[in-house]
């Protein structure tokens, strides 16, 4: 999977941008922008997102804060409420609040923006209140939008209802040799994880022995190579159950598992139930 560079038309004269996409389908490829923060609110649809090294499903209301240079991508595939399905993206330059961030009263926002380089997903009452604040920004005058973004960031920075997406060791530096190596490895994995994939062939991309690569990979992702592949395959299987009528055996093999019992065991380990039970719950939820 190619990591695309996105150039955002933001400068000192126009330091932020608010975009609204009234779409049931919102498919944005894996990309990064080196100089901008991004807040993405997804409403009325389901799909999956990739932030750094983490691939995860999301539901009706999803709110994420992405720091500069962190690769990310969204793919929606299941409208829950097609009439209210929309995506609101707020992007602002990393120097937007640079002078203010040195003030003591901005300490919580400064800390949150530092954490956003690993990606932050908010949940609970925080997400609901933030959604209301974002929806109220529409059609405001520029100075009021500026203050509204500051208010939103301050509110989010006080919350404890969030999940950091990437390990502290995960970094994505646009021009460094280290980034180039891991990007090559990550791209290869995302293009081949549904196929038989051996650690030896991936290690060769990084010019490392298998044992050295295992250490390198776990240091970067806090997961073993096999666990990382398994999580990608299980996430892929869930998407197939949500978007196709294929049976469990077909889904298992198309997701990269060559043994159905192994698929059932690993699925239960990660999702807490067997594939058939998960699909039944999904059917019941979507038919309500």
JSON list of N, CA, C and O in Angstrom, two decimals, residues 84 181 203 225 243 277:
[
{"chain": "A", "resi": 84, "resn": "UNK", "atom": "N", "xyz": [-27.85, 11.02, 7.39]},
{"chain": "A", "resi": 84, "resn": "UNK", "atom": "CA", "xyz": [-26.97, 11.88, 8.19]},
{"chain": "A", "resi": 84, "resn": "UNK", "atom": "C", "xyz": [-25.50, 11.49, 8.08]},
{"chain": "A", "resi": 84, "resn": "UNK", "atom": "O", "xyz": [-24.66, 11.99, 8.81]},
{"chain": "A", "resi": 181, "resn": "UNK", "atom": "N", "xyz": [12.84, 2.34, 5.57]},
{"chain": "A", "resi": 181, "resn": "UNK", "atom": "CA", "xyz": [12.91, 0.91, 5.81]},
{"chain": "A", "resi": 181, "resn": "UNK", "atom": "C", "xyz": [11.58, 0.38, 6.34]},
{"chain": "A", "resi": 181, "resn": "UNK", "atom": "O", "xyz": [11.04, -0.60, 5.83]},
{"chain": "A", "resi": 203, "resn": "UNK", "atom": "N", "xyz": [11.92, -9.87, 6.42]},
{"chain": "A", "resi": 203, "resn": "UNK", "atom": "CA", "xyz": [13.19, -9.46, 7.04]},
{"chain": "A", "resi": 203, "resn": "UNK", "atom": "C", "xyz": [14.21, -9.05, 5.98]},
{"chain": "A", "resi": 203, "resn": "UNK", "atom": "O", "xyz": [15.01, -8.13, 6.18]},
{"chain": "A", "resi": 225, "resn": "UNK", "atom": "N", "xyz": [5.65, -10.12, 15.08]},
{"chain": "A", "resi": 225, "resn": "UNK", "atom": "CA", "xyz": [5.29, -10.13, 13.66]},
{"chain": "A", "resi": 225, "resn": "UNK", "atom": "C", "xyz": [4.05, -10.99, 13.42]},
{"chain": "A", "resi": 225, "resn": "UNK", "atom": "O", "xyz": [3.12, -10.59, 12.71]},
{"chain": "A", "resi": 243, "resn": "UNK", "atom": "N", "xyz": [-19.52, -7.09, 4.66]},
{"chain": "A", "resi": 243, "resn": "UNK", "atom": "CA", "xyz": [-19.78, -6.58, 3.31]},
{"chain": "A", "resi": 243, "resn": "UNK", "atom": "C", "xyz": [-20.10, -7.66, 2.28]},
{"chain": "A", "resi": 243, "resn": "UNK", "atom": "O", "xyz": [-20.40, -7.33, 1.13]},
{"chain": "A", "resi": 277, "resn": "UNK", "atom": "N", "xyz": [-20.71, -16.49, 15.78]},
{"chain": "A", "resi": 277, "resn": "UNK", "atom": "CA", "xyz": [-21.41, -15.69, 16.79]},
{"chain": "A", "resi": 277, "resn": "UNK", "atom": "C", "xyz": [-21.27, -14.20, 16.50]},
{"chain": "A", "resi": 277, "resn": "UNK", "atom": "O", "xyz": [-22.23, -13.44, 16.66]}
]
